[in-house]
Short mmCIF file of C-alpha atoms and ligand atoms in Angstrom, two decimals:
data_model
loop_
_atom_site.label_atom_id
_atom_site.label_comp_id
_atom_site.label_asym_id
_atom_site.label_seq_id
_atom_site.Cartn_x
_atom_site.Cartn_y
_atom_site.Cartn_z
CA MET O 1 2.63 154.20 -59.35
CA ASN O 2 1.51 157.67 -58.28
CA PHE O 3 2.50 159.96 -55.43
CA GLU O 4 -0.97 159.43 -53.94
CA ASP O 5 -0.10 155.75 -53.42
CA PHE O 6 2.42 156.69 -50.72
CA LYS O 7 -0.43 157.96 -48.55
CA LEU O 8 1.32 161.25 -47.91
CA SER O 9 -0.33 164.11 -46.09
CA GLU O 10 -2.22 166.64 -48.15
CA GLY O 11 0.37 169.34 -47.51
CA THR O 12 3.25 167.25 -48.83
CA LEU O 13 1.23 166.12 -51.85
CA ARG O 14 0.38 169.71 -52.64
CA ALA O 15 4.04 170.70 -52.45
CA ILE O 16 4.99 167.85 -54.79
CA PHE O 17 2.38 168.84 -57.37
CA LYS O 18 3.31 172.49 -57.06
CA LYS O 19 6.79 171.46 -58.13
CA GLY O 20 5.20 169.89 -61.16
CA PHE O 21 6.25 166.30 -60.48
CA GLU O 22 3.82 163.93 -62.16
CA LYS O 23 5.00 160.52 -61.16
CA PRO O 24 7.60 159.20 -58.77
CA THR O 25 10.89 158.26 -60.39
CA LEU O 26 12.27 154.75 -59.97
CA VAL O 27 14.41 155.61 -56.97
CA GLN O 28 11.46 157.40 -55.36
CA GLU O 29 9.18 154.41 -55.86
CA LYS O 30 11.63 152.26 -53.99
CA VAL O 31 12.99 154.54 -51.30
CA ILE O 32 9.98 156.62 -50.21
CA PRO O 33 7.90 153.71 -48.81
CA ILE O 34 10.85 152.26 -46.91
CA LEU O 35 11.61 155.59 -45.26
CA LEU O 36 7.99 156.39 -44.54
CA ASN O 37 7.56 153.07 -42.79
CA LYS O 38 10.89 153.44 -41.03
CA GLU O 39 11.83 149.98 -42.18
CA THR O 40 15.58 149.88 -42.49
CA ASN O 41 18.86 151.65 -43.12
CA LEU O 42 19.66 151.95 -46.79
CA ILE O 43 22.46 152.09 -49.27
CA VAL O 44 21.03 153.37 -52.53
CA GLN O 45 22.89 153.23 -55.78
CA ALA O 46 21.49 156.16 -57.73
CA LYS O 47 23.05 159.02 -59.60
CA THR O 48 22.27 162.68 -59.56
CA GLY O 49 19.43 163.36 -61.92
CA THR O 50 17.39 160.34 -60.89
CA GLY O 51 15.30 162.26 -58.36
CA LYS O 52 17.25 160.89 -55.41
CA THR O 53 17.07 164.09 -53.39
CA ALA O 54 13.30 164.05 -53.28
CA SER O 55 13.40 160.32 -52.47
CA PHE O 56 14.70 161.21 -49.02
CA GLY O 57 13.44 164.80 -48.99
CA ILE O 58 9.78 163.82 -49.26
CA PRO O 59 9.85 161.39 -46.30
CA LEU O 60 11.81 163.92 -44.23
CA VAL O 61 9.31 166.73 -44.73
CA GLU O 62 6.47 164.29 -44.18
CA LEU O 63 7.77 162.74 -40.96
CA LEU O 64 9.58 165.56 -39.17
CA GLU O 65 7.79 168.14 -37.07
CA PRO O 66 9.41 171.48 -36.31
CA LYS O 67 11.50 171.20 -33.14
CA LYS O 68 14.25 173.32 -31.76
CA HIS O 69 17.02 170.84 -32.43
CA VAL O 70 18.70 169.19 -35.41
CA GLN O 71 16.75 166.10 -36.42
CA ALA O 72 18.43 165.24 -39.70
CA ILE O 73 21.91 165.79 -41.02
CA ILE O 74 22.80 165.44 -44.69
CA LEU O 75 26.43 165.44 -45.79
CA THR O 76 27.36 166.37 -49.35
CA PRO O 77 30.80 166.51 -50.99
CA THR O 78 30.41 170.01 -52.42
CA ARG O 79 28.84 173.30 -51.47
CA GLU O 80 26.87 173.36 -54.74
CA LEU O 81 25.23 170.08 -53.86
CA ALA O 82 24.56 171.26 -50.28
CA LEU O 83 22.74 174.28 -51.69
CA GLN O 84 20.87 172.22 -54.26
CA VAL O 85 19.74 169.66 -51.70
CA SER O 86 18.59 172.25 -49.20
CA GLU O 87 16.71 174.16 -51.91
CA GLU O 88 15.00 170.98 -53.08
CA ILE O 89 13.90 170.04 -49.54
CA ASN O 90 12.80 173.59 -48.86
CA SER O 91 10.58 173.54 -51.91
CA LEU O 92 8.97 170.29 -50.77
CA LYS O 93 8.04 171.29 -47.26
CA ARG O 94 4.73 172.67 -46.08
CA LYS O 95 5.49 172.80 -42.36
CA LYS O 96 7.59 175.36 -40.55
CA LEU O 97 10.66 173.13 -40.74
CA LYS O 98 13.95 175.00 -40.83
CA ILE O 99 16.62 173.80 -43.22
CA LEU O 100 20.12 175.26 -43.27
CA PRO O 101 22.92 174.72 -45.78
CA VAL O 102 26.28 174.86 -44.02
CA TYR O 103 29.44 174.96 -46.09
CA GLY O 104 32.92 176.38 -46.19
CA GLY O 105 33.39 179.75 -47.81
CA GLN O 106 30.32 181.25 -46.18
CA SER O 107 30.56 183.38 -43.03
CA ILE O 108 30.76 181.05 -40.07
CA ASN O 109 29.28 183.67 -37.73
CA LEU O 110 26.16 183.93 -39.83
CA GLN O 111 25.80 180.15 -39.76
CA ILE O 112 26.25 180.15 -35.98
CA LYS O 113 23.50 182.73 -35.66
CA HIS O 114 21.11 180.60 -37.70
CA LEU O 115 22.04 177.43 -35.84
CA LYS O 116 21.36 179.13 -32.50
CA ASN O 117 17.82 179.87 -33.62
CA GLY O 118 17.08 176.18 -33.94
CA ILE O 119 17.36 174.23 -37.18
CA ASP O 120 15.60 170.98 -38.06
CA ILE O 121 17.61 169.81 -41.06
CA VAL O 122 21.26 170.65 -41.66
CA VAL O 123 22.80 170.06 -45.10
CA GLY O 124 26.50 170.60 -45.35
CA THR O 125 30.01 169.75 -46.37
CA PRO O 126 32.01 167.61 -43.92
CA GLY O 127 34.79 170.13 -43.14
CA ARG O 128 32.50 172.93 -42.09
CA ILE O 129 30.12 170.63 -40.23
CA LEU O 130 33.01 169.26 -38.21
CA ASP O 131 34.20 172.77 -37.53
CA HIS O 132 30.81 173.62 -36.02
CA ILE O 133 30.74 170.43 -33.97
CA GLU O 134 34.16 171.22 -32.56
CA ARG O 135 33.13 174.77 -31.74
CA LYS O 136 30.02 173.31 -30.11
CA THR O 137 27.82 175.46 -32.30
CA LEU O 138 26.17 172.39 -33.82
CA ASP O 139 24.69 169.59 -31.75
CA ILE O 140 23.83 166.47 -33.70
CA SER O 141 23.43 164.17 -30.71
CA LYS O 142 19.70 163.90 -31.25
CA VAL O 143 19.48 163.36 -35.00
CA SER O 144 17.08 160.72 -36.23
CA TYR O 145 18.50 160.68 -39.77
CA PHE O 146 22.06 160.62 -40.99
CA ILE O 147 22.29 160.89 -44.77
CA LEU O 148 25.40 160.70 -46.92
CA ASP O 149 24.80 162.07 -50.39
CA GLU O 150 27.15 161.18 -53.27
CA ALA O 151 29.01 158.99 -50.82
CA ASP O 152 31.50 157.67 -53.39
CA GLU O 153 32.42 161.19 -54.39
CA MET O 154 32.82 162.10 -50.75
CA LEU O 155 35.23 159.25 -50.14
CA ASP O 156 37.11 159.96 -53.39
CA MET O 157 37.65 163.48 -52.20
CA GLY O 158 39.23 162.20 -49.01
CA PHE O 159 36.45 163.11 -46.61
CA ILE O 160 36.24 159.69 -44.96
CA GLU O 161 37.93 160.69 -41.72
CA ASP O 162 35.74 163.74 -41.36
CA VAL O 163 32.64 161.69 -42.05
CA GLU O 164 33.63 159.16 -39.39
CA LYS O 165 34.30 161.90 -36.86
CA ILE O 166 30.90 163.41 -37.55
CA LEU O 167 29.23 160.01 -37.25
CA LYS O 168 30.72 159.57 -33.78
CA ASN O 169 28.73 162.58 -32.66
CA THR O 170 25.40 161.05 -33.66
CA PRO O 171 23.26 158.78 -31.47
CA GLN O 172 23.18 155.01 -31.89
CA ASN O 173 19.52 154.99 -32.64
CA LYS O 174 19.11 156.68 -36.00
CA PHE O 175 18.45 155.91 -39.62
CA PHE O 176 21.54 155.79 -41.76
CA LEU O 177 21.14 156.37 -45.47
CA MET O 178 23.79 156.46 -48.15
CA PHE O 179 23.27 157.58 -51.72
CA SER O 180 26.00 156.85 -54.17
CA ALA O 181 26.43 156.58 -57.95
CA THR O 182 28.68 153.57 -57.42
CA ILE O 183 29.12 151.24 -54.50
CA PRO O 184 32.82 150.51 -54.14
CA GLN O 185 34.14 148.26 -51.40
CA LYS O 186 35.02 151.15 -49.13
CA ILE O 187 31.36 152.17 -48.98
CA ILE O 188 30.40 148.68 -47.89
CA SER O 189 33.21 148.75 -45.32
CA LEU O 190 31.96 152.06 -43.98
CA ALA O 191 28.43 150.71 -43.74
CA LYS O 192 29.56 147.51 -42.03
CA LYS O 193 31.50 149.50 -39.48
CA TYR O 194 28.65 151.78 -38.51
CA ILE O 195 25.38 150.07 -39.30
CA LYS O 196 24.27 146.63 -38.41
CA ASN O 197 21.33 146.08 -40.69
CA TYR O 198 20.86 147.69 -44.01
CA GLU O 199 19.37 147.06 -47.41
CA VAL O 200 21.02 147.82 -50.71
CA ILE O 201 18.88 149.24 -53.50
CA LYS O 202 20.30 149.49 -56.97
CA ILE O 203 18.72 151.69 -59.57
CA VAL O 204 20.31 150.33 -62.70
CA ASP O 205 20.01 151.87 -66.12
CA LYS O 206 19.13 149.43 -68.82
CA GLU O 207 21.32 149.47 -71.88
CA LEU O 208 19.57 150.84 -74.91
CA THR O 209 20.64 152.10 -78.26
CA THR O 210 19.14 154.53 -80.71
CA LYS O 211 19.01 154.79 -84.44
CA LEU O 212 18.47 158.47 -84.61
CA THR O 213 19.74 160.46 -87.56
CA GLU O 214 21.28 163.48 -85.98
CA GLN O 215 21.72 164.35 -82.33
CA ILE O 216 22.86 167.73 -81.18
CA TYR O 217 23.24 169.48 -77.88
CA ILE O 218 23.22 173.23 -77.46
CA GLU O 219 24.58 175.01 -74.46
CA VAL O 220 22.11 177.58 -73.15
CA ASN O 221 21.30 179.46 -69.99
CA GLU O 222 17.93 178.80 -68.43
CA SER O 223 16.87 182.32 -69.36
CA ASN O 224 17.74 181.85 -73.04
CA LYS O 225 15.90 178.60 -73.60
CA LEU O 226 12.68 180.02 -74.95
CA GLU O 227 14.40 182.33 -77.40
CA ALA O 228 16.67 179.49 -78.53
CA LEU O 229 13.62 177.29 -79.07
CA CYS O 230 11.84 179.95 -81.13
CA ARG O 231 14.88 180.40 -83.32
CA ILE O 232 15.17 176.68 -83.96
CA ILE O 233 11.51 176.51 -84.90
CA ASP O 234 11.86 179.53 -87.20
CA LEU O 235 14.92 178.16 -88.94
CA GLU O 236 13.13 175.01 -90.06
CA GLU O 237 10.93 175.47 -93.07
CA ASN O 238 8.27 173.03 -91.91
CA PHE O 239 8.90 172.52 -88.26
CA TYR O 240 6.93 169.59 -86.83
CA GLY O 241 8.25 168.75 -83.42
CA LEU O 242 7.89 167.43 -79.93
CA ILE O 243 9.29 169.54 -77.11
CA PHE O 244 10.03 167.62 -73.94
CA CYS O 245 9.91 169.23 -70.52
CA ARG O 246 10.57 167.73 -67.14
CA THR O 247 7.49 168.91 -65.31
CA LYS O 248 3.87 169.89 -65.93
CA LEU O 249 4.66 173.43 -64.86
CA GLU O 250 7.36 173.70 -67.46
CA VAL O 251 5.04 172.29 -70.13
CA ASP O 252 2.38 174.90 -69.32
CA ASN O 253 4.92 177.65 -69.17
CA VAL O 254 6.66 176.85 -72.45
CA SER O 255 3.48 176.18 -74.42
CA ASN O 256 1.83 179.38 -73.17
CA LYS O 257 4.84 181.46 -74.07
CA LEU O 258 5.02 179.92 -77.53
CA ILE O 259 1.35 180.68 -78.08
CA GLU O 260 1.91 184.25 -76.90
CA ARG O 261 4.63 184.56 -79.51
CA GLY O 262 2.26 183.41 -82.20
CA TYR O 263 3.11 179.73 -82.62
CA ASP O 264 0.58 176.92 -83.03
CA ALA O 265 1.65 175.02 -79.95
CA GLU O 266 -0.24 172.49 -77.87
CA ALA O 267 0.52 171.16 -74.40
CA LEU O 268 0.17 167.61 -73.09
CA HIS O 269 0.70 166.36 -69.56
CA GLY O 270 -0.72 164.11 -66.91
CA ASP O 271 -3.42 166.55 -65.77
CA PHE O 272 -5.21 166.21 -69.08
CA SER O 273 -8.32 164.09 -69.25
CA GLN O 274 -8.46 161.31 -71.80
CA TYR O 275 -10.76 163.48 -73.89
CA GLN O 276 -8.39 166.47 -73.83
CA ARG O 277 -5.46 164.22 -74.60
CA GLU O 278 -7.16 162.77 -77.66
CA ARG O 279 -8.17 166.22 -78.86
CA VAL O 280 -4.60 167.51 -78.59
CA LEU O 281 -3.13 164.47 -80.28
CA LYS O 282 -5.61 164.59 -83.12
CA LYS O 283 -4.77 168.21 -83.74
CA PHE O 284 -1.07 167.48 -83.72
CA LYS O 285 -1.31 164.39 -85.89
CA ASN O 286 -3.36 166.31 -88.43
CA LYS O 287 -0.75 169.05 -88.34
CA LYS O 288 -3.30 171.63 -87.24
CA SER O 289 -0.65 172.46 -84.73
CA ASN O 290 3.01 171.80 -85.44
CA ILE O 291 4.43 171.97 -81.93
CA LEU O 292 3.61 169.64 -79.07
CA VAL O 293 5.06 170.40 -75.65
CA ALA O 294 4.89 167.36 -73.35
CA THR O 295 6.23 165.60 -70.30
CA ASP O 296 7.88 162.20 -70.57
CA VAL O 297 4.98 160.52 -68.90
CA ALA O 298 2.34 162.09 -71.15
CA ALA O 299 4.30 161.28 -74.28
CA ARG O 300 4.72 157.63 -73.37
CA GLY O 301 3.55 155.44 -76.16
CA LEU O 302 3.08 158.27 -78.67
CA ASP O 303 3.73 157.27 -82.21
CA ILE O 304 3.82 160.14 -84.63
CA ASP O 305 5.24 159.97 -88.10
CA GLY O 306 7.40 162.48 -89.83
CA LEU O 307 8.60 164.60 -86.94
CA THR O 308 11.34 166.97 -88.00
CA HIS O 309 12.51 167.62 -84.44
CA VAL O 310 12.53 166.34 -80.93
CA ILE O 311 13.74 169.00 -78.56
CA ASN O 312 14.75 168.29 -75.01
CA TYR O 313 13.94 171.61 -73.42
CA SER O 314 15.26 170.13 -70.19
CA VAL O 315 17.81 167.37 -69.99
CA PRO O 316 15.80 164.23 -69.23
CA LEU O 317 15.74 162.87 -65.72
CA ASN O 318 17.45 159.67 -66.69
CA PRO O 319 19.29 158.41 -69.74
CA GLU O 320 16.53 155.97 -70.49
CA TYR O 321 14.10 158.85 -70.97
CA TYR O 322 16.49 160.36 -73.46
CA VAL O 323 16.41 157.25 -75.56
CA HIS O 324 12.62 157.13 -75.38
CA ARG O 325 12.29 160.78 -76.24
CA ILE O 326 14.53 160.84 -79.26
CA GLY O 327 13.33 157.46 -80.45
CA ARG O 328 10.38 159.38 -81.83
CA THR O 329 12.16 161.18 -84.64
CA GLY O 330 13.86 159.62 -87.59
CA ARG O 331 11.08 157.12 -87.98
CA ALA O 332 9.85 155.49 -91.13
CA GLY O 333 13.01 156.35 -92.99
CA LYS O 334 12.56 160.07 -92.55
CA GLU O 335 15.33 162.21 -91.23
CA GLY O 336 14.88 163.66 -87.82
CA ILE O 337 16.96 165.79 -85.58
CA ALA O 338 17.14 165.68 -81.82
CA ILE O 339 18.32 168.75 -79.97
CA THR O 340 19.05 168.81 -76.26
CA PHE O 341 19.39 172.05 -74.33
CA VAL O 342 22.12 171.81 -71.74
CA THR O 343 22.80 174.38 -69.07
CA PRO O 344 26.36 174.50 -67.78
CA ARG O 345 25.35 172.64 -64.64
CA GLU O 346 24.00 169.74 -66.63
CA TYR O 347 27.10 168.70 -68.54
CA ARG O 348 27.69 165.69 -66.39
CA GLN O 349 24.18 164.48 -67.06
CA LEU O 350 24.68 164.92 -70.78
CA PHE O 351 27.83 162.91 -70.59
CA ARG O 352 26.03 160.09 -68.83
CA ILE O 353 23.40 160.10 -71.55
CA LYS O 354 26.08 159.90 -74.20
CA LYS O 355 27.67 156.93 -72.50
CA PHE O 356 24.41 155.19 -71.80
CA SER O 357 22.92 155.58 -75.25
CA ASN O 358 26.17 155.08 -77.12
CA ALA O 359 25.12 158.12 -79.06
CA LYS O 360 27.23 160.66 -80.84
CA ILE O 361 25.76 163.94 -79.67
CA LYS O 362 27.50 166.81 -81.39
CA GLU O 363 27.69 170.35 -80.16
CA GLY O 364 25.44 172.77 -81.99
CA LYS O 365 24.77 176.48 -81.80
CA ILE O 366 21.69 178.58 -81.32
CA PRO O 367 20.81 179.81 -84.83
CA SER O 368 21.72 183.44 -85.37
CA VAL O 369 19.06 185.97 -86.29
CA GLU O 370 20.86 186.70 -89.59
CA GLN O 371 20.78 183.02 -90.47
CA ILE O 372 17.03 182.75 -89.79
CA ILE O 373 16.16 185.90 -91.70
CA GLU O 374 18.32 184.91 -94.66
CA ASN O 375 16.53 181.54 -94.72
CA LYS O 376 13.12 183.09 -94.54
CA ALA O 377 14.00 185.61 -97.28
CA GLN O 378 15.15 182.82 -99.60
CA LYS O 379 11.94 180.97 -98.94
CA ILE O 380 9.84 184.01 -99.82
CA LYS O 381 11.81 184.48 -103.03
CA GLU O 382 11.22 180.90 -104.08
CA GLU O 383 7.58 181.13 -103.17
CA ILE O 384 7.06 184.18 -105.37
CA LEU O 385 9.09 182.94 -108.31
CA ASN O 386 7.37 179.58 -108.28
CA ALA O 387 3.91 180.92 -107.68
CA LYS O 388 1.49 180.13 -110.43
CA ILE O 389 -1.16 182.70 -109.84
CA LYS O 390 -3.35 183.99 -112.62
CA VAL O 391 -3.31 187.74 -112.17
CA ASN O 392 -6.37 189.73 -113.09
CA ASP O 393 -5.89 192.67 -115.52
CA ILE O 394 -6.89 195.16 -112.87
CA TYR O 395 -3.75 194.25 -110.91
CA TYR O 396 -1.58 194.87 -113.96
CA LYS O 397 -3.14 198.25 -114.43
CA LEU O 398 -2.66 199.11 -110.76
CA ALA O 399 0.97 198.01 -110.95
CA GLU O 400 1.60 200.20 -113.96
CA GLU O 401 0.09 203.22 -112.23
CA LEU O 402 2.10 202.64 -109.07
CA MET O 403 5.37 202.29 -110.92
CA GLU O 404 4.89 205.30 -113.11
CA ASN O 405 5.81 207.87 -110.53
CA SER O 406 7.69 205.93 -107.86
CA ASP O 407 10.84 203.98 -107.22
CA ASN O 408 10.10 200.38 -108.29
CA LYS O 409 12.30 198.84 -105.63
CA GLU O 410 10.57 200.75 -102.91
CA ILE O 411 7.13 199.67 -104.10
CA VAL O 412 8.06 195.99 -104.22
CA ALA O 413 9.74 196.17 -100.80
CA MET O 414 6.66 197.78 -99.33
CA LEU O 415 4.40 195.12 -100.77
CA LEU O 416 6.68 192.35 -99.53
CA SER O 417 6.76 193.69 -96.01
CA LYS O 418 2.98 193.90 -96.04
CA ALA O 419 2.56 190.38 -97.32
CA PHE O 420 5.31 188.57 -95.42
CA LYS O 421 5.89 189.10 -91.75
CA GLY O 422 8.81 187.90 -89.70
CA LEU O 423 11.76 189.46 -91.48
CA ASP O 424 12.33 191.99 -88.74
CA PRO O 425 15.47 191.25 -86.71
CA ASN O 426 13.95 193.20 -83.82
CA SER O 427 11.32 190.54 -83.32
CA TYR O 428 14.08 188.38 -81.82
CA GLU O 429 15.48 188.78 -78.38
CA LYS O 430 19.16 189.19 -77.88
CA ILE O 431 20.90 186.21 -76.38
CA THR O 432 23.54 187.30 -73.98
CA PHE O 433 25.19 184.12 -72.98
CA THR O 434 26.75 184.22 -69.61
CA ARG O 435 27.85 181.01 -68.15
CA LYS O 436 27.27 181.36 -64.46
CA ASN O 437 29.98 178.96 -63.55
CA SER O 438 32.25 179.23 -66.50
CA SER O 439 34.50 181.94 -65.22
CA SER O 440 35.16 179.74 -62.26
CA LYS O 441 37.73 177.35 -63.56
CA VAL O 442 38.11 174.04 -61.81
CA ARG O 443 41.28 172.70 -60.31
CA LEU O 444 41.54 168.94 -60.72
CA PHE O 445 43.63 166.50 -58.75
CA ILE O 446 45.21 163.61 -60.65
CA ALA O 447 46.48 160.64 -58.70
CA LYS O 448 49.55 160.16 -60.88
CA GLY O 449 52.84 161.94 -60.50
CA ARG O 450 56.45 162.23 -61.53
CA ASN O 451 57.24 158.88 -59.94
CA THR O 452 55.36 157.13 -62.75
CA GLY O 453 57.48 158.96 -65.28
CA MET O 454 54.79 161.44 -66.13
CA THR O 455 55.65 164.84 -67.58
CA LYS O 456 53.56 167.91 -68.30
CA SER O 457 53.15 167.00 -71.93
CA SER O 458 52.45 163.32 -71.29
CA LEU O 459 49.75 164.29 -68.77
CA ILE O 460 48.11 166.64 -71.26
CA GLU O 461 48.35 163.95 -73.93
CA PHE O 462 46.79 161.41 -71.56
CA ILE O 463 43.82 163.68 -70.81
CA VAL O 464 43.29 164.67 -74.44
CA GLN O 465 43.49 161.06 -75.63
CA ASN O 466 40.89 159.91 -73.15
CA THR O 467 38.44 162.76 -73.32
CA SER O 468 38.88 164.43 -76.71
CA ILE O 469 38.82 167.84 -75.07
CA SER O 470 40.95 170.50 -76.70
CA ARG O 471 44.49 170.60 -75.31
CA ASN O 472 44.64 174.37 -75.10
CA VAL O 473 42.01 174.56 -72.36
CA ILE O 474 44.30 172.69 -69.96
CA GLN O 475 46.18 175.21 -67.86
CA ASN O 476 48.44 175.50 -64.85
CA VAL O 477 49.74 171.95 -65.02
CA THR O 478 51.62 171.10 -61.83
CA ILE O 479 53.43 167.79 -61.62
CA LEU O 480 54.46 166.63 -58.17
CA ASP O 481 56.03 163.36 -57.08
CA LYS O 482 52.92 161.32 -56.44
CA PHE O 483 50.18 163.43 -57.91
CA SER O 484 49.44 166.35 -60.18
CA PHE O 485 47.02 169.19 -60.74
CA ILE O 486 45.51 170.85 -63.77
CA THR O 487 43.07 173.71 -64.21
CA VAL O 488 40.31 173.55 -66.83
CA PRO O 489 37.04 175.38 -67.51
CA TYR O 490 33.88 174.14 -65.84
CA LYS O 491 32.51 172.27 -68.86
CA GLU O 492 35.71 170.36 -69.55
CA ALA O 493 36.07 169.51 -65.85
CA GLU O 494 32.65 167.87 -65.93
CA ILE O 495 33.67 165.84 -68.97
CA ILE O 496 37.01 164.78 -67.52
CA LEU O 497 35.40 163.76 -64.22
CA SER O 498 32.81 161.67 -66.00
CA VAL O 499 35.33 159.91 -68.21
CA PHE O 500 37.57 158.94 -65.36
CA LYS O 501 34.78 157.89 -63.09
CA LYS O 502 35.21 154.13 -63.02
CA ARG O 503 32.49 151.97 -61.64
CA GLY O 504 33.46 150.66 -58.26
CA LYS O 505 37.02 151.88 -58.49
CA ARG O 506 38.71 154.95 -57.16
CA SER O 507 38.81 157.54 -59.89
CA ILE O 508 42.26 158.83 -60.66
CA VAL O 509 40.87 162.31 -61.27
CA SER O 510 38.87 164.29 -58.76
CA LYS O 511 38.16 167.88 -57.89
CA ALA O 512 41.07 169.24 -55.90
CA LYS O 513 40.01 169.41 -52.30
CA ALA O 514 39.18 172.98 -51.46
CA LYS O 515 39.89 174.26 -47.98
CA ASN O 516 36.53 173.47 -46.56
P1 LIG G 601 18.16 164.82 -58.24
O1 LIG G 601 18.45 163.44 -58.78
O2 LIG G 601 17.68 164.77 -56.86
O3 LIG G 601 19.35 165.73 -58.43
O4 LIG G 601 16.93 165.43 -59.08
C1 LIG G 601 17.04 165.91 -60.39
C2 LIG G 601 15.94 166.87 -60.77
O5 LIG G 601 14.71 166.18 -61.00
C3 LIG G 601 15.59 167.94 -59.75
O6 LIG G 601 15.49 169.15 -60.47
C4 LIG G 601 14.25 167.54 -59.20
O7 LIG G 601 13.48 168.66 -58.81
C5 LIG G 601 13.63 166.82 -60.37
N1 LIG G 601 12.70 165.75 -59.95
C6 LIG G 601 12.80 164.93 -58.87
N2 LIG G 601 11.78 164.06 -58.83
C7 LIG G 601 11.01 164.30 -59.89
C8 LIG G 601 9.79 163.72 -60.40
N3 LIG G 601 9.18 162.72 -59.77
N4 LIG G 601 9.28 164.24 -61.53
C9 LIG G 601 9.89 165.28 -62.16
N5 LIG G 601 11.03 165.87 -61.75
C10 LIG G 601 11.59 165.39 -60.62
#
């Protein structure tokens, strides 16, 4: 299925292709037609990373016309998600629709000013939205769409009362959509209470396993990815690898930059004609180029022997893609290595992949410049010592003359630097790793307290046992009667939240509710 099949307007299609999306994801295939045809209310079981935002974002930008009142309201459990969702919808629109993220922590007066100017789509956290409704600075009595994003998370965080209060301010006649990674009973109860007819769509991941030799993830910032990639390529003596990107744009971007830096890279994505595709593949299979940068869709069905690496430049959209991607190395008894770049925001996705694929994905590091240069130097040494070149007498004579009056070491060094490039540390960029979110530690709420006999050390033990995170990152442990709190760095919080997220059940760990 293609985006063209939805019969979208030209403007929307252009926006989608500008984003570099090639094909609709599973959730988009199912949800977009239903929303476009205004068929029914929906409960959609889909996780973040499946393309769910665009599955409602595309129909919204297609169907809504700019008006001076709020036509759609989207509730999210966190301010990060509110921002993400509003950015995604903004990037999909071609009309003069106004979209506003509204969340706690941002100046309320500024939000009021924007709201007064007339907004079409409001995306926000429940607390702040309710605040605006109560101040009468936000009127949602004419919305046509009410969307709950990450509904299970929202209920876990105790927002149910707020959500119900907000719902009471919406008209009877509207579309109600819920997106949720799990569908526990309380979501069904909420739906039954407020919507008469609805359909449930489940996007279920199939279980798959992999037989890959070595799987590694490396934490990087978006801005360091290219440098990290170059270093990995340089470290390997005979790099022969597939680099996976999420979109066509990214494929073009990465392959062009690699070529600029002197690599033999080729690109492959859905815009290529059959002829171009065959040409690229032939070149790659014959090792005329040793790097192929591709999208998941373009690489479907590829079968290439002897790859040394598969690199996930972007974390794949769904765990299934991961298994497909890395299934391409380690074939035919040869060892392969799969490396996944993970930005701090994507830890949760990585964790899902680990669970889904049953894979052991170990943490790795970006190779250091010293390491690469040392490797290259060793290689040059071996090459020279093992070289079996018959040297003409004239060269011997020239060598004698050169060495007569000069420092031998200097002469050899000069010749080496002329003959072998790439030993200059300055040809590498510095990687200054700053984790955008890492300084912000996360306070977690644990629904277990002193009344179950828990102590500080037993709580730490419990977390460490279940998640294998290091105990010394757990700080500020507070044990109260019925519940407790801990503070951990961003990355570990993502891991803990994923581990304790039980399908269909209330998780005993959640982000502590911030004053919204
Ligand atoms: P979401 O599940 O909405 O958080 O989306 C995850 C990421 O996938 C976002 O960065 C989207 O821009 C991207 N995305 C959504 N749909 C597609 C698609 N059809 N093809 C490629 N990327 C997509």
